[in-house]
Amino acid sequence: ERPGAYIWLGAGHPGDGAMLHNANYDFNDELLPLGASYWVTLVERELGLIE
């Protein structure tokens, strides 16, 4: 096993009641660039490519 982590990108829709892993959940595709950028920046920092 390896440790894991969650990040909250603000993908929820307040008041709709459909949580993640629910068939009625509507993922906000506009968050994909934000999520990808987060992980790229994390890796770049860990590899010492950026400060």
Coordinates of C-alpha atoms in Angstrom, one line a residue:
E1 CA 0.0 0.0 0.0
R2 CA 1.0 3.6 -0.6
P3 CA -0.3 6.8 1.0
G4 CA -2.7 8.7 -1.1
A5 CA -4.2 12.2 -1.1
Y6 CA -7.3 14.0 -2.1
I7 CA -7.6 17.5 -3.4
W8 CA -10.8 19.6 -3.6
L9 CA -11.1 21.5 -6.9
G10 CA -14.6 22.9 -6.2
A11 CA -16.3 20.4 -8.5
G12 CA -19.5 20.1 -6.4
H13 CA -22.7 21.9 -7.2
P14 CA -24.2 23.2 -4.0
G15 CA -27.8 22.1 -3.4
D16 CA -28.1 19.5 -6.1
G17 CA -27.6 16.6 -3.7
A18 CA -25.7 14.4 -6.2
M19 CA -22.4 13.5 -4.6
L20 CA -19.4 11.9 -6.2
H21 CA -19.9 8.2 -7.2
N22 CA -23.6 8.9 -7.6
A23 CA -25.2 8.1 -11.1
N24 CA -26.7 11.6 -11.1
Y25 CA -23.4 13.4 -10.4
D26 CA -22.5 15.9 -13.1
F27 CA -18.7 16.5 -13.4
N28 CA -17.7 20.0 -14.3
D29 CA -15.4 19.4 -17.3
E30 CA -14.2 23.0 -17.1
L31 CA -12.1 21.9 -14.1
L32 CA -9.9 19.5 -16.1
P33 CA -7.3 22.1 -17.0
L34 CA -7.1 23.3 -13.3
G35 CA -6.7 19.7 -12.1
A36 CA -4.0 18.9 -14.7
S37 CA -2.1 22.1 -13.9
Y38 CA -2.2 21.3 -10.2
W39 CA -0.6 17.9 -10.7
V40 CA 2.0 19.1 -13.3
T41 CA 3.1 21.9 -10.9
L42 CA 3.3 19.4 -8.0
V43 CA 5.6 17.1 -10.0
E44 CA 7.7 19.9 -11.3
R45 CA 8.3 21.2 -7.8
E46 CA 9.1 17.7 -6.4
L47 CA 11.6 17.2 -9.2
G48 CA 13.2 20.5 -8.6
L49 CA 12.3 21.9 -12.0
I50 CA 10.7 24.9 -10.5
E51 CA 10.8 26.6 -7.0

